[in-house]
Amino acid sequence: MGQKGFWDEQERVSKLKNKKPVLTCLSDSIPWEAFRPLLDKGYIQERKSNAGRKRIDPLILFKMLVLQQLFNLSDEEVEFQVNDRRSFEEFVGLGVMNDIPDATTVAFFRERLRKANVIDELFEMFENYLRDQGLEARGGQIIDATLVPVPKQRNSREENKEIKANRLPDGWNESPKRLQQKDLDARWVKKNDINHYGYKNSICIDAEHGFIRRFVVTPANIHDSQMLPMLLDPENHDDYVWADSAYSGERFKDLLSLAGFENRIHEKGSRNHPLSAAATERNSIRSQTRARVEHVFGCFATSMGGKFTRKIGLEKNKAWWSLKNLTFNFLRYLYLSSNSLVSI
């Protein structure tokens, strides 16, 4: 085999981009520079002097956060992958001669954005961009929730009892390092006779375009239906609301009616009052639309590397899932703007 030249390397890079085009498409299609003012707002840090290393471009760090959500990577893993993979390096805007931000820098940047309340503003900014592109919420809205697993805590029954009562178990504050690894906000919940530990990501998507328009992150034991008032999107052009039977009940029916929404929530039977044939048929028809929200959860579970989250505490999980929901909207925008499925 002869010595490879410059054009051989160019051809290799071109082949890589054609086989995995999602990062190239994201680079070209998302208005990254529009995020800069908000990123700068969350990245303000007073310097004692002008000495030392120059500040890392916040847009580079933001793109590393997006890579985290695309592939469900830890801070350490995203540092390694940007160092290791040419496509990741090019996506964040660095070359082989540049220093790659380390895991600690990525983590600190995400924390700065969270503490400055910038992450939700980033989500809203892209929502406004979608409207400007003619992709405003239409067709009604679909509401559902998905469980978010986190590392299980190995606590005693007495310790769990104290945590559920919002009290710190005896002796825990005597070991600060141990306490940092304890999630005091995550909760257990039983679904389909299986116990789950973690949080919930409740979302509202529009039925026509499939973007996440609103979301709420809560501990797993909070019932789905309690989030309904917070998820309803008054900006949707159409009044229909679809959801599964977890959101059924006279209270929510009255709420939708009072707010001017058309109820398309699945009807629910009971032990002594099973659903009639007509109600079963109505549910079947509604499922054809409601099922679109499952595609979002399917994307989280497969294309975006799974739902398992490594963050500890409700606030950090909110920040993580705000970024994941935003990243999903990036992928959805690529799909709709190109009219072809972009594979990760």
Short mmCIF file of C-alpha atoms in Angstrom, two decimals:
data_model
loop_
_atom_site.label_atom_id
_atom_site.label_comp_id
_atom_site.label_asym_id
_atom_site.label_seq_id
_atom_site.Cartn_x
_atom_site.Cartn_y
_atom_site.Cartn_z
CA MET A 1 0.00 0.00 0.00
CA GLY A 2 1.40 3.36 -1.04
CA GLN A 3 1.77 6.43 1.10
CA LYS A 4 -1.50 8.30 1.63
CA GLY A 5 -1.66 11.90 0.49
CA PHE A 6 -3.72 14.96 1.39
CA TRP A 7 -6.60 14.13 -0.96
CA ASP A 8 -6.86 10.61 0.50
CA GLU A 9 -7.41 12.18 3.91
CA GLN A 10 -10.02 14.56 2.49
CA GLU A 11 -11.87 11.63 0.89
CA ARG A 12 -11.83 9.74 4.20
CA VAL A 13 -13.34 12.71 6.03
CA SER A 14 -16.01 13.10 3.33
CA LYS A 15 -17.00 9.44 3.64
CA LEU A 16 -17.31 9.76 7.41
CA LYS A 17 -19.60 12.78 7.07
CA ASN A 18 -21.80 11.00 4.55
CA LYS A 19 -22.20 7.91 6.74
CA LYS A 20 -23.05 9.79 9.97
CA PRO A 21 -24.45 13.15 8.81
CA VAL A 22 -26.34 14.16 11.94
CA LEU A 23 -23.54 16.26 13.44
CA THR A 24 -22.83 17.96 10.13
CA CYS A 25 -26.54 18.71 9.70
CA LEU A 26 -26.76 20.06 13.25
CA SER A 27 -23.78 22.32 12.62
CA ASP A 28 -25.36 23.70 9.45
CA SER A 29 -29.02 23.92 10.48
CA ILE A 30 -29.18 25.08 14.12
CA PRO A 31 -28.73 28.84 14.70
CA TRP A 32 -25.88 28.39 17.16
CA GLU A 33 -24.76 32.02 17.24
CA ALA A 34 -28.24 33.09 18.34
CA PHE A 35 -27.63 31.25 21.63
CA ARG A 36 -24.44 33.18 22.38
CA PRO A 37 -25.99 36.12 24.33
CA LEU A 38 -27.72 33.71 26.70
CA LEU A 39 -24.61 31.56 27.05
CA ASP A 40 -22.54 34.64 27.83
CA LYS A 41 -25.12 35.63 30.42
CA GLY A 42 -24.66 32.30 32.17
CA TYR A 43 -20.88 32.31 31.71
CA ILE A 44 -20.06 35.66 33.29
CA GLN A 45 -17.24 35.21 35.73
CA GLU A 46 -15.15 38.00 37.20
CA ARG A 47 -11.44 37.56 36.64
CA LYS A 48 -8.97 38.78 39.24
CA SER A 49 -6.50 39.61 36.47
CA ASN A 50 -5.93 39.14 32.75
CA ALA A 51 -3.23 36.58 33.44
CA GLY A 52 -3.79 32.91 32.81
CA ARG A 53 -5.48 30.90 30.07
CA LYS A 54 -7.98 32.60 27.80
CA ARG A 55 -11.63 31.87 28.49
CA ILE A 56 -13.07 28.95 26.48
CA ASP A 57 -15.70 29.98 23.95
CA PRO A 58 -19.06 29.19 25.66
CA LEU A 59 -20.46 28.01 22.32
CA ILE A 60 -17.88 25.20 22.30
CA LEU A 61 -18.97 24.13 25.78
CA PHE A 62 -22.65 24.36 24.83
CA LYS A 63 -22.06 22.06 21.86
CA MET A 64 -20.33 19.62 24.20
CA LEU A 65 -23.47 19.65 26.36
CA VAL A 66 -25.52 18.88 23.24
CA LEU A 67 -23.20 15.97 22.43
CA GLN A 68 -23.79 14.68 25.95
CA GLN A 69 -27.52 14.56 25.33
CA LEU A 70 -27.26 13.12 21.84
CA PHE A 71 -25.31 10.11 23.11
CA ASN A 72 -26.10 10.16 26.89
CA LEU A 73 -22.47 10.68 27.90
CA SER A 74 -21.01 11.47 31.30
CA ASP A 75 -18.78 14.53 31.68
CA GLU A 76 -15.68 12.33 31.59
CA GLU A 77 -16.91 10.41 28.56
CA VAL A 78 -17.77 13.51 26.53
CA GLU A 79 -14.24 14.83 27.17
CA PHE A 80 -12.77 11.52 25.96
CA GLN A 81 -15.03 11.27 22.90
CA VAL A 82 -14.30 14.82 21.72
CA ASN A 83 -10.58 13.99 22.03
CA ASP A 84 -11.01 10.63 20.31
CA ARG A 85 -13.52 11.23 17.50
CA ARG A 86 -12.90 13.54 14.58
CA SER A 87 -16.61 14.16 13.99
CA PHE A 88 -17.14 15.27 17.61
CA GLU A 89 -14.09 17.52 17.47
CA GLU A 90 -15.27 19.21 14.29
CA PHE A 91 -18.81 19.59 15.61
CA VAL A 92 -17.74 21.58 18.65
CA GLY A 93 -15.50 23.75 16.46
CA LEU A 94 -12.03 22.57 17.51
CA GLY A 95 -9.08 21.21 15.59
CA VAL A 96 -6.28 18.79 16.39
CA MET A 97 -4.06 21.65 17.62
CA ASN A 98 -6.64 22.92 20.13
CA ASP A 99 -6.95 21.92 23.77
CA ILE A 100 -10.19 20.05 24.52
CA PRO A 101 -12.17 21.29 27.56
CA ASP A 102 -11.92 18.74 30.36
CA ALA A 103 -14.79 17.09 32.24
CA THR A 104 -14.60 19.51 35.16
CA THR A 105 -14.91 22.51 32.84
CA VAL A 106 -17.99 20.98 31.16
CA ALA A 107 -19.60 20.27 34.54
CA PHE A 108 -18.86 23.77 35.87
CA PHE A 109 -20.29 25.34 32.72
CA ARG A 110 -23.55 23.39 33.02
CA GLU A 111 -23.79 24.41 36.69
CA ARG A 112 -23.24 28.08 35.80
CA LEU A 113 -26.05 27.91 33.26
CA ARG A 114 -28.32 26.21 35.80
CA LYS A 115 -27.65 28.67 38.59
CA ALA A 116 -28.18 31.61 36.22
CA ASN A 117 -31.54 30.08 35.11
CA VAL A 118 -30.31 30.19 31.53
CA ILE A 119 -31.16 26.63 30.43
CA ASP A 120 -34.93 27.21 30.34
CA GLU A 121 -34.27 30.45 28.44
CA LEU A 122 -32.30 28.47 25.85
CA PHE A 123 -35.31 26.19 25.40
CA GLU A 124 -37.64 29.17 25.01
CA MET A 125 -35.29 30.88 22.57
CA PHE A 126 -35.37 27.87 20.26
CA GLU A 127 -39.15 27.70 20.65
CA ASN A 128 -39.33 31.29 19.38
CA TYR A 129 -37.03 30.35 16.49
CA LEU A 130 -39.36 27.50 15.53
CA ARG A 131 -42.29 29.91 15.44
CA ASP A 132 -40.32 32.27 13.20
CA GLN A 133 -39.71 29.32 10.85
CA GLY A 134 -43.47 28.64 10.62
CA LEU A 135 -43.27 25.64 12.98
CA GLU A 136 -45.53 26.97 15.71
CA ALA A 137 -47.59 24.56 17.80
CA ARG A 138 -50.56 23.21 15.82
CA GLY A 139 -52.98 20.32 15.69
CA GLY A 140 -53.65 20.20 19.43
CA GLN A 141 -51.37 18.84 22.11
CA ILE A 142 -50.39 15.44 23.47
CA ILE A 143 -49.34 15.00 27.11
CA ASP A 144 -47.53 12.11 28.76
CA ALA A 145 -44.69 11.29 31.15
CA THR A 146 -41.73 8.93 31.10
CA LEU A 147 -39.77 7.51 34.02
CA VAL A 148 -36.16 8.66 34.39
CA PRO A 149 -33.98 6.07 36.19
CA VAL A 150 -31.06 7.22 38.33
CA PRO A 151 -28.50 5.21 40.36
CA LYS A 152 -30.29 3.42 43.20
CA GLN A 153 -29.51 4.50 46.74
CA ARG A 154 -28.48 1.81 49.25
CA ASN A 155 -30.23 3.19 52.31
CA SER A 156 -31.73 1.43 55.30
CA ARG A 157 -35.49 1.46 55.87
CA GLU A 158 -35.11 3.96 58.67
CA GLU A 159 -33.00 6.24 56.48
CA ASN A 160 -35.57 6.09 53.68
CA LYS A 161 -38.32 6.89 56.17
CA GLU A 162 -36.45 10.04 57.24
CA ILE A 163 -35.82 11.06 53.62
CA LYS A 164 -39.51 10.70 52.72
CA ALA A 165 -40.32 12.96 55.67
CA ASN A 166 -37.88 15.55 54.24
CA ARG A 167 -35.48 15.04 57.15
CA LEU A 168 -31.78 14.27 56.99
CA PRO A 169 -30.98 10.86 58.52
CA ASP A 170 -28.86 10.88 61.66
CA GLY A 171 -25.14 11.16 61.06
CA TRP A 172 -25.31 12.04 57.36
CA ASN A 173 -24.17 15.65 57.77
CA GLU A 174 -21.11 14.38 59.64
CA SER A 175 -19.78 13.01 56.35
CA PRO A 176 -20.12 15.72 53.65
CA LYS A 177 -18.51 13.62 50.91
CA ARG A 178 -20.95 10.79 51.53
CA LEU A 179 -23.86 13.23 51.60
CA GLN A 180 -22.85 14.58 48.16
CA GLN A 181 -23.53 11.13 46.71
CA LYS A 182 -26.97 10.78 48.29
CA ASP A 183 -30.00 11.74 46.22
CA LEU A 184 -32.56 13.14 48.65
CA ASP A 185 -35.11 14.02 45.94
CA ALA A 186 -35.51 10.84 43.87
CA ARG A 187 -38.37 8.52 44.84
CA TRP A 188 -39.64 4.98 44.26
CA VAL A 189 -42.81 4.27 42.30
CA LYS A 190 -44.48 1.04 41.21
CA LYS A 191 -45.66 0.74 37.61
CA ASN A 192 -47.04 -2.47 36.11
CA ASP A 193 -45.92 -4.28 39.28
CA ILE A 194 -42.31 -3.17 38.75
CA ASN A 195 -40.54 -0.81 41.16
CA HIS A 196 -38.75 2.16 39.60
CA TYR A 197 -36.44 4.67 41.27
CA GLY A 198 -35.78 8.17 40.00
CA TYR A 199 -37.72 10.99 38.38
CA LYS A 200 -40.31 11.73 35.70
CA ASN A 201 -40.04 13.86 32.60
CA SER A 202 -43.58 15.03 31.79
CA ILE A 203 -43.92 16.62 28.36
CA CYS A 204 -46.42 18.28 26.07
CA ILE A 205 -45.86 17.98 22.31
CA ASP A 206 -47.87 19.52 19.51
CA ALA A 207 -49.74 16.97 17.42
CA GLU A 208 -48.77 18.38 14.02
CA HIS A 209 -45.01 18.89 14.27
CA GLY A 210 -44.08 16.76 17.29
CA PHE A 211 -41.88 19.29 19.10
CA ILE A 212 -41.71 19.35 22.89
CA ARG A 213 -43.43 22.60 23.79
CA ARG A 214 -43.62 22.30 27.58
CA PHE A 215 -42.13 19.97 30.18
CA VAL A 216 -41.88 19.43 33.94
CA VAL A 217 -39.36 17.23 35.79
CA THR A 218 -40.52 15.77 39.12
CA PRO A 219 -39.70 12.90 41.50
CA ALA A 220 -41.07 9.60 40.19
CA ASN A 221 -43.78 9.28 42.86
CA ILE A 222 -45.64 12.41 41.70
CA HIS A 223 -48.71 11.26 39.77
CA ASP A 224 -48.75 12.16 36.09
CA SER A 225 -52.10 13.92 36.33
CA GLN A 226 -50.83 16.49 38.84
CA MET A 227 -48.68 18.02 36.10
CA LEU A 228 -51.54 18.57 33.64
CA PRO A 229 -52.20 22.26 34.53
CA MET A 230 -48.48 23.05 34.13
CA LEU A 231 -48.19 21.28 30.79
CA LEU A 232 -51.18 22.72 28.93
CA ASP A 233 -49.95 24.94 26.11
CA PRO A 234 -52.17 27.99 25.47
CA GLU A 235 -50.07 28.87 22.38
CA ASN A 236 -51.27 25.84 20.40
CA HIS A 237 -53.46 26.90 17.46
CA ASP A 238 -55.91 24.04 18.05
CA ASP A 239 -57.77 23.17 21.23
CA TYR A 240 -57.56 19.35 21.31
CA VAL A 241 -55.79 17.64 24.22
CA TRP A 242 -54.79 13.97 24.04
CA ALA A 243 -53.49 11.94 26.99
CA ASP A 244 -53.79 8.43 28.38
CA SER A 245 -56.25 7.41 31.09
CA ALA A 246 -53.87 8.48 33.89
CA TYR A 247 -55.10 12.02 33.19
CA SER A 248 -58.80 11.14 33.18
CA GLY A 249 -61.36 12.20 35.78
CA GLU A 250 -64.07 14.79 36.27
CA ARG A 251 -61.67 17.29 37.82
CA PHE A 252 -59.47 17.37 34.72
CA LYS A 253 -62.46 17.27 32.40
CA ASP A 254 -63.78 20.40 34.10
CA LEU A 255 -60.34 22.03 33.97
CA LEU A 256 -60.07 21.51 30.22
CA SER A 257 -63.59 22.77 29.66
CA LEU A 258 -62.97 25.88 31.76
CA ALA A 259 -59.75 26.64 29.86
CA GLY A 260 -61.47 26.16 26.50
CA PHE A 261 -59.76 22.91 25.47
CA GLU A 262 -61.39 19.97 23.65
CA ASN A 263 -61.05 16.80 25.75
CA ARG A 264 -59.51 13.84 23.88
CA ILE A 265 -58.18 12.09 27.00
CA HIS A 266 -58.64 8.31 27.14
CA GLU A 267 -61.62 7.15 29.16
CA LYS A 268 -60.98 4.86 32.10
CA GLY A 269 -63.06 1.96 33.35
CA SER A 270 -63.26 0.61 36.87
CA ARG A 271 -63.83 -2.75 38.51
CA ASN A 272 -67.60 -2.49 38.58
CA HIS A 273 -67.95 -0.13 35.63
CA PRO A 274 -66.00 -1.47 32.65
CA LEU A 275 -65.70 0.60 29.50
CA SER A 276 -68.55 0.29 27.03
CA ALA A 277 -67.89 -0.82 23.49
CA ALA A 278 -68.37 2.78 22.33
CA ALA A 279 -65.83 4.09 24.87
CA THR A 280 -63.33 1.41 23.86
CA GLU A 281 -63.74 2.44 20.24
CA ARG A 282 -63.23 6.11 21.13
CA ASN A 283 -60.03 5.22 22.99
CA SER A 284 -58.79 3.25 20.00
CA ILE A 285 -59.33 6.21 17.68
CA ARG A 286 -57.64 8.60 20.12
CA SER A 287 -54.65 6.26 20.45
CA GLN A 288 -53.80 6.83 16.79
CA THR A 289 -52.89 10.43 17.67
CA ARG A 290 -51.81 9.98 21.29
CA ALA A 291 -49.20 7.39 20.28
CA ARG A 292 -47.07 10.12 18.67
CA VAL A 293 -45.75 11.10 22.09
CA GLU A 294 -44.33 7.59 22.47
CA HIS A 295 -42.06 8.33 19.50
CA VAL A 296 -40.39 11.03 21.60
CA PHE A 297 -39.74 8.61 24.45
CA GLY A 298 -38.55 6.03 21.93
CA CYS A 299 -36.02 8.55 20.63
CA PHE A 300 -34.74 9.14 24.17
CA ALA A 301 -34.40 5.40 24.77
CA THR A 302 -32.74 4.45 21.48
CA SER A 303 -31.35 7.22 19.27
CA MET A 304 -30.25 9.39 22.24
CA GLY A 305 -28.55 6.68 24.26
CA GLY A 306 -31.19 5.88 26.87
CA LYS A 307 -32.90 7.68 29.72
CA PHE A 308 -30.58 6.68 32.56
CA THR A 309 -29.34 9.86 34.27
CA ARG A 310 -26.24 10.23 36.43
CA LYS A 311 -27.13 13.53 38.11
CA ILE A 312 -27.94 13.75 41.82
CA GLY A 313 -30.85 15.87 43.06
CA LEU A 314 -33.95 17.36 41.49
CA GLU A 315 -32.39 20.65 40.36
CA LYS A 316 -29.50 18.99 38.52
CA ASN A 317 -31.87 16.49 36.91
CA LYS A 318 -34.09 19.36 35.78
CA ALA A 319 -31.09 20.99 34.11
CA TRP A 320 -30.05 17.70 32.47
CA TRP A 321 -33.52 16.99 31.09
CA SER A 322 -34.06 20.56 29.96
CA LEU A 323 -30.98 20.12 27.79
CA LYS A 324 -32.14 16.69 26.60
CA ASN A 325 -35.59 18.03 25.65
CA LEU A 326 -33.93 20.91 23.79
CA THR A 327 -31.63 18.49 21.98
CA PHE A 328 -34.61 16.37 20.95
CA ASN A 329 -36.15 19.50 19.41
CA PHE A 330 -32.90 20.05 17.48
CA LEU A 331 -33.19 16.54 16.02
CA ARG A 332 -36.88 17.01 15.28
CA TYR A 333 -36.10 20.26 13.48
CA LEU A 334 -33.52 18.46 11.32
CA TYR A 335 -36.07 15.81 10.42
CA LEU A 336 -38.76 18.30 9.43
CA SER A 337 -36.42 20.69 7.64
CA SER A 338 -34.78 17.94 5.56
CA ASN A 339 -37.89 15.72 5.13
CA SER A 340 -35.63 12.72 5.62
CA LEU A 341 -34.70 10.78 8.75
CA VAL A 342 -31.22 11.69 9.99
CA SER A 343 -29.66 8.71 11.73
CA ILE A 344 -27.34 9.03 14.69
#
